[in-house]
């Protein structure tokens, strides 16, 4: 008799980037056989990128940790959860007792925003811990955008999203959506969406120091000198006012600060700014005219405009331009989403500068401190010094500035615990690691990205596979850690208690909020309706049902988790809709077009002079995802990607040829890296991707080690920050480049300084 073969097809959204593609996952007897794009997904319609396929290798990767681990010296041992929690309890509690709660630092990495457990339960852990030393990847990423939104619209997640499917003119500044698959602009198949824009007669214009894949598709591409977008954007604004190209719309009654913005723009005529940014004055004026004359237009900026010295000013200026050209909150312009779950409805006051960092007195930003301050908070003695460290889904040793200082500081910690799936450059320093389940072993809903999506979408994915016997889900680990730092024992009843408390807290908050559809309702009736579920599913069910499309615990056809379970390909809730004024949560109830704290930074912009003749920027590759997917052979095949791009004119000037090894030096570090000469990068600019440098001792990722590359964040200086948000400058770092020897090393990139 033949063994029975169990073939299954599972539908789920890919959690690896912001695009939220639908996947069709084929399994036989608990093994993934292959993965395709889900053609019935109303959003992605079958599209997926090479990373989507790699979920198979990721799930089966032999180097993944699947059991709690404890380190003794350089050796790792598998232990029971009980033992691991006991060790953590000892480690964290002794630091808290001796040095207080601020002595425990926390770093939360990017995959948390792609994970229901992280989104829903990390806030609880952080509250229980009560430390001011909270850090995340957001301050090497999008915080400037969030802070501008917090000041302008009263909520950090009220970020206007390009209405890419209807716009007629799309100006992309410092973003490469064809490679990144879009960021703060969730939408699968960016290439398809951009081509559709061109097919309907629209124009795509890219401003970037690199002729990127997106720039190659564009109707126009203009090089810009790194770090000078503030001048460029202001001179666009100048032209709009100067040539009478601004438009007044119905939003005028909802706006404060227009005249102030106009006054500020006066100092930035294109004729003066052109030389600073490397675009000519007539090009700048033409772009301004085109934005204004298009039937609808959308100006969009991302990493290149955020992670630089004027990140917040840039993010604000982009919104100001969208507003003054009549493109804010209108179809084909930039619009606010109406997410099915998790949209903000109430406001308590700005989450900014409520406290400061200990060493360099940087203001708190949206509840956290800039990660550029992390190393100094660890290595500067005194009260409040970080002595214990928790990382959840983060690899700050590769992803944050001046990695060497951070690595050194981490070596002197009293205790460190990580929740992760690999022993990598960061977690190798931990005393205890808790294993995160693989994406296929957990449920999924894009709470974050449906708030940033080009259409309103709702899509829930149940786990494809059961976890191993006894393995905890990530939310359970987080709740146990919360219990443990909150002076309770990490037992199951503590987890249940905290889980119950967190849902009741949400319900209580909403029934008191007059903007909530369940305002004034009986909390008991709501809790009862949620019975039968727990953990993330109960939270999500609640959020969906009490959200704008929800059944509100009474309407038959409204949205609920059950309804999403019945629609495994997801539900399209339609195109974005105009949302002003209801979306505004500022104290004045208006759009604040000239927020004081941002306006104050314009003086710095006026006085800034960056004299370096060589500036370093970053880049991304379709087959990579920050630092952590380099252990998958399917993504790593092909030529070395961790190289320094230089323009041939710089090559000639520096006597460096294609394939040579160059020494790159900055104020804080020195690396060696193979050079690729290409006309795709502007003269005076070098580009190295981040997330490499896997050859550190103790890293247990065999494939990544073979593709070690070099860590570009050995060059980024933690003292260079956007003054408003504290975000690290990762683009526009002054460097010098010189030649060492010719020829490639065996494994591609090399480096001399090790950390
Ligand atoms: N394949 C892949 N996809 C990813 C990721 C990945 O690692 N790989 N990471 C994900 C993450 S976490 C994020 S945040 C997003 C990021 O998404 P994007 O922001 O779209 O991606 P980047 O490639 O960082 O694009 C930044 C662009 O800014 C340009 N640039 C650099 N400096 C400047 C400057 O001073 N001015 C201007 N105007 N441009 C500048 C760079 O040349 C680059 O083209 O991508 C996500 N998607
Ligand atoms: N120079 C330079 N530096 C940069 C950037 C740049 O453009 N240039 N980009 C910045 C940006 S945009 C970002 S977002 C950051 C990213 O910075 P980080 O978030 O610090 O780094 P990642 O590489 O995303 O590492 C994610 C970690 O989470 C683990 N992990 C993966 N999945 C899970 C999971 O489901 N659960 C748990 N618990 N762990 C998991 C991985 O093993 C890895 O350790 O890097 C930033 N750094
Ligand atoms: S584009 Fe992003 S969401 Fe889509 S398959 Fe690739 S990694 Fe996954
Ligand atoms: Mo990011």
mmCIF file with all atom_site columns, C-alpha atoms and ligand atoms in Angstrom, residues 17-18 51 110 141 173-177 179-181 183 207-210 212 224-229 300 302-305 308 617-626 690 731, ligand 1:
data_model
loop_
_atom_site.group_PDB
_atom_site.id
_atom_site.type_symbol
_atom_site.label_atom_id
_atom_site.label_alt_id
_atom_site.label_comp_id
_atom_site.label_asym_id
_atom_site.label_entity_id
_atom_site.label_seq_id
_atom_site.pdbx_PDB_ins_code
_atom_site.Cartn_x
_atom_site.Cartn_y
_atom_site.Cartn_z
_atom_site.occupancy
_atom_site.B_iso_or_equiv
_atom_site.pdbx_formal_charge
_atom_site.auth_seq_id
_atom_site.auth_comp_id
_atom_site.auth_asym_id
_atom_site.auth_atom_id
_atom_site.pdbx_PDB_model_num
ATOM   1  C CA  . UNK A 1 17  ? 8.501  43.659 2.691   1.00 0.00 ? 17  UNK A CA  1
ATOM   2  C CA  . UNK A 1 18  ? 5.860  46.368 2.643   1.00 0.00 ? 18  UNK A CA  1
ATOM   3  C CA  . UNK A 1 51  ? 12.068 37.039 -1.993  1.00 0.00 ? 51  UNK A CA  1
ATOM   4  C CA  . UNK A 1 110 ? 12.240 46.087 11.302  1.00 0.00 ? 110 UNK A CA  1
ATOM   5  C CA  . UNK A 1 141 ? 14.504 54.873 8.604   1.00 0.00 ? 141 UNK A CA  1
ATOM   6  C CA  . UNK A 1 173 ? 12.746 61.671 -4.669  1.00 0.00 ? 173 UNK A CA  1
ATOM   7  C CA  . UNK A 1 174 ? 15.245 59.427 -2.902  1.00 0.00 ? 174 UNK A CA  1
ATOM   8  C CA  . UNK A 1 175 ? 13.252 56.225 -3.298  1.00 0.00 ? 175 UNK A CA  1
ATOM   9  C CA  . UNK A 1 176 ? 13.639 53.229 -5.539  1.00 0.00 ? 176 UNK A CA  1
ATOM   10 C CA  . UNK A 1 177 ? 10.267 51.465 -5.475  1.00 0.00 ? 177 UNK A CA  1
ATOM   11 C CA  . UNK A 1 179 ? 13.789 47.523 -6.138  1.00 0.00 ? 179 UNK A CA  1
ATOM   12 C CA  . UNK A 1 180 ? 12.413 48.162 -2.648  1.00 0.00 ? 180 UNK A CA  1
ATOM   13 C CA  . UNK A 1 181 ? 8.896  47.258 -3.774  1.00 0.00 ? 181 UNK A CA  1
ATOM   14 C CA  . UNK A 1 183 ? 7.954  51.941 1.199   1.00 0.00 ? 183 UNK A CA  1
ATOM   15 C CA  . UNK A 1 207 ? 15.412 62.734 -8.519  1.00 0.00 ? 207 UNK A CA  1
ATOM   16 C CA  . UNK A 1 208 ? 18.229 60.578 -7.186  1.00 0.00 ? 208 UNK A CA  1
ATOM   17 C CA  . UNK A 1 209 ? 22.066 60.560 -7.134  1.00 0.00 ? 209 UNK A CA  1
ATOM   18 C CA  . UNK A 1 210 ? 21.801 57.180 -8.849  1.00 0.00 ? 210 UNK A CA  1
ATOM   19 C CA  . UNK A 1 212 ? 18.210 53.479 -10.346 1.00 0.00 ? 212 UNK A CA  1
ATOM   20 C CA  . UNK A 1 224 ? 20.931 65.396 -7.131  1.00 0.00 ? 224 UNK A CA  1
ATOM   21 C CA  . UNK A 1 225 ? 23.855 65.862 -4.774  1.00 0.00 ? 225 UNK A CA  1
ATOM   22 C CA  . UNK A 1 226 ? 23.224 63.775 -1.629  1.00 0.00 ? 226 UNK A CA  1
ATOM   23 C CA  . UNK A 1 227 ? 21.842 65.699 1.301   1.00 0.00 ? 227 UNK A CA  1
ATOM   24 C CA  . UNK A 1 228 ? 20.671 68.706 -0.696  1.00 0.00 ? 228 UNK A CA  1
ATOM   25 C CA  . UNK A 1 229 ? 16.985 67.830 -1.150  1.00 0.00 ? 229 UNK A CA  1
ATOM   26 C CA  . UNK A 1 300 ? 6.940  61.311 -2.806  1.00 0.00 ? 300 UNK A CA  1
ATOM   27 C CA  . UNK A 1 302 ? 11.634 57.977 1.045   1.00 0.00 ? 302 UNK A CA  1
ATOM   28 C CA  . UNK A 1 303 ? 14.942 56.688 2.487   1.00 0.00 ? 303 UNK A CA  1
ATOM   29 C CA  . UNK A 1 304 ? 17.089 59.093 0.462   1.00 0.00 ? 304 UNK A CA  1
ATOM   30 C CA  . UNK A 1 305 ? 15.147 62.053 1.839   1.00 0.00 ? 305 UNK A CA  1
ATOM   31 C CA  . UNK A 1 308 ? 19.938 62.503 5.900   1.00 0.00 ? 308 UNK A CA  1
ATOM   32 C CA  . UNK A 1 617 ? 25.065 56.732 0.124   1.00 0.00 ? 617 UNK A CA  1
ATOM   33 C CA  . UNK A 1 618 ? 23.378 53.322 0.377   1.00 0.00 ? 618 UNK A CA  1
ATOM   34 C CA  . UNK A 1 619 ? 21.508 51.072 -2.031  1.00 0.00 ? 619 UNK A CA  1
ATOM   35 C CA  . UNK A 1 620 ? 19.196 48.071 -2.014  1.00 0.00 ? 620 UNK A CA  1
ATOM   36 C CA  . UNK A 1 621 ? 18.980 44.943 -4.109  1.00 0.00 ? 621 UNK A CA  1
ATOM   37 C CA  . UNK A 1 622 ? 15.859 43.024 -5.051  1.00 0.00 ? 622 UNK A CA  1
ATOM   38 C CA  . UNK A 1 623 ? 17.306 39.756 -3.739  1.00 0.00 ? 623 UNK A CA  1
ATOM   39 C CA  . UNK A 1 624 ? 18.224 41.106 -0.354  1.00 0.00 ? 624 UNK A CA  1
ATOM   40 C CA  . UNK A 1 625 ? 16.353 42.440 2.650   1.00 0.00 ? 625 UNK A CA  1
ATOM   41 C CA  . UNK A 1 626 ? 18.385 44.554 5.016   1.00 0.00 ? 626 UNK A CA  1
ATOM   42 C CA  . UNK A 1 690 ? 24.064 48.017 4.049   1.00 0.00 ? 690 UNK A CA  1
ATOM   43 C CA  . UNK A 1 731 ? 22.976 59.031 3.044   1.00 0.00 ? 731 UNK A CA  1
HETATM 44 N N1  . LIG B 2 .   ? 14.813 44.401 -2.080  1.00 0.00 ? 1   LIG B N1  1
HETATM 45 C C1  . LIG B 2 .   ? 14.725 45.069 -0.937  1.00 0.00 ? 1   LIG B C1  1
HETATM 46 N N2  . LIG B 2 .   ? 13.568 45.667 -0.653  1.00 0.00 ? 1   LIG B N2  1
HETATM 47 C C2  . LIG B 2 .   ? 13.462 46.367 0.486   1.00 0.00 ? 1   LIG B C2  1
HETATM 48 C C3  . LIG B 2 .   ? 14.506 46.423 1.446   1.00 0.00 ? 1   LIG B C3  1
HETATM 49 C C4  . LIG B 2 .   ? 15.721 45.765 1.113   1.00 0.00 ? 1   LIG B C4  1
HETATM 50 O O1  . LIG B 2 .   ? 16.697 45.783 1.866   1.00 0.00 ? 1   LIG B O1  1
HETATM 51 N N3  . LIG B 2 .   ? 15.792 45.112 -0.093  1.00 0.00 ? 1   LIG B N3  1
HETATM 52 N N4  . LIG B 2 .   ? 14.356 47.111 2.602   1.00 0.00 ? 1   LIG B N4  1
HETATM 53 C C5  . LIG B 2 .   ? 13.022 47.548 2.973   1.00 0.00 ? 1   LIG B C5  1
HETATM 54 C C6  . LIG B 2 .   ? 13.097 48.685 3.872   1.00 0.00 ? 1   LIG B C6  1
HETATM 55 S S1  . LIG B 2 .   ? 13.415 48.320 5.492   1.00 0.00 ? 1   LIG B S1  1
HETATM 56 C C7  . LIG B 2 .   ? 12.879 49.965 3.476   1.00 0.00 ? 1   LIG B C7  1
HETATM 57 S S2  . LIG B 2 .   ? 12.891 51.207 4.629   1.00 0.00 ? 1   LIG B S2  1
HETATM 58 C C8  . LIG B 2 .   ? 12.552 50.295 2.113   1.00 0.00 ? 1   LIG B C8  1
HETATM 59 C C9  . LIG B 2 .   ? 13.265 51.529 1.541   1.00 0.00 ? 1   LIG B C9  1
HETATM 60 O O2  . LIG B 2 .   ? 12.693 51.832 0.327   1.00 0.00 ? 1   LIG B O2  1
HETATM 61 P P1  . LIG B 2 .   ? 13.315 52.925 -0.662  1.00 0.00 ? 1   LIG B P1  1
HETATM 62 O O3  . LIG B 2 .   ? 13.521 54.196 0.070   1.00 0.00 ? 1   LIG B O3  1
HETATM 63 O O4  . LIG B 2 .   ? 12.486 52.959 -1.874  1.00 0.00 ? 1   LIG B O4  1
HETATM 64 O O5  . LIG B 2 .   ? 14.689 52.240 -1.019  1.00 0.00 ? 1   LIG B O5  1
HETATM 65 P P2  . LIG B 2 .   ? 16.185 52.736 -1.126  1.00 0.00 ? 1   LIG B P2  1
HETATM 66 O O6  . LIG B 2 .   ? 16.860 51.802 -2.038  1.00 0.00 ? 1   LIG B O6  1
HETATM 67 O O7  . LIG B 2 .   ? 16.786 52.901 0.215   1.00 0.00 ? 1   LIG B O7  1
HETATM 68 O O8  . LIG B 2 .   ? 16.049 54.108 -1.871  1.00 0.00 ? 1   LIG B O8  1
HETATM 69 C C10 . LIG B 2 .   ? 16.671 55.258 -1.481  1.00 0.00 ? 1   LIG B C10 1
HETATM 70 C C11 . LIG B 2 .   ? 17.124 55.997 -2.711  1.00 0.00 ? 1   LIG B C11 1
HETATM 71 O O9  . LIG B 2 .   ? 17.605 57.257 -2.290  1.00 0.00 ? 1   LIG B O9  1
HETATM 72 C C12 . LIG B 2 .   ? 18.747 57.579 -3.061  1.00 0.00 ? 1   LIG B C12 1
HETATM 73 N N5  . LIG B 2 .   ? 19.475 58.594 -2.304  1.00 0.00 ? 1   LIG B N5  1
HETATM 74 C C13 . LIG B 2 .   ? 20.508 58.459 -1.457  1.00 0.00 ? 1   LIG B C13 1
HETATM 75 N N6  . LIG B 2 .   ? 20.826 59.657 -0.942  1.00 0.00 ? 1   LIG B N6  1
HETATM 76 C C14 . LIG B 2 .   ? 19.983 60.558 -1.454  1.00 0.00 ? 1   LIG B C14 1
HETATM 77 C C15 . LIG B 2 .   ? 19.801 61.966 -1.304  1.00 0.00 ? 1   LIG B C15 1
HETATM 78 O O10 . LIG B 2 .   ? 20.488 62.636 -0.549  1.00 0.00 ? 1   LIG B O10 1
HETATM 79 N N7  . LIG B 2 .   ? 18.799 62.542 -2.017  1.00 0.00 ? 1   LIG B N7  1
HETATM 80 C C16 . LIG B 2 .   ? 18.021 61.842 -2.862  1.00 0.00 ? 1   LIG B C16 1
HETATM 81 N N8  . LIG B 2 .   ? 17.063 62.493 -3.518  1.00 0.00 ? 1   LIG B N8  1
HETATM 82 N N9  . LIG B 2 .   ? 18.189 60.525 -3.043  1.00 0.00 ? 1   LIG B N9  1
HETATM 83 C C17 . LIG B 2 .   ? 19.133 59.895 -2.335  1.00 0.00 ? 1   LIG B C17 1
HETATM 84 C C18 . LIG B 2 .   ? 19.447 56.281 -3.268  1.00 0.00 ? 1   LIG B C18 1
HETATM 85 O O11 . LIG B 2 .   ? 20.284 56.352 -4.396  1.00 0.00 ? 1   LIG B O11 1
HETATM 86 C C19 . LIG B 2 .   ? 18.266 55.323 -3.449  1.00 0.00 ? 1   LIG B C19 1
HETATM 87 O O12 . LIG B 2 .   ? 17.940 55.166 -4.787  1.00 0.00 ? 1   LIG B O12 1
HETATM 88 O O13 . LIG B 2 .   ? 12.823 49.188 1.271   1.00 0.00 ? 1   LIG B O13 1
HETATM 89 C C20 . LIG B 2 .   ? 12.236 47.987 1.756   1.00 0.00 ? 1   LIG B C20 1
HETATM 90 N N10 . LIG B 2 .   ? 12.303 47.019 0.708   1.00 0.00 ? 1   LIG B N10 1
#
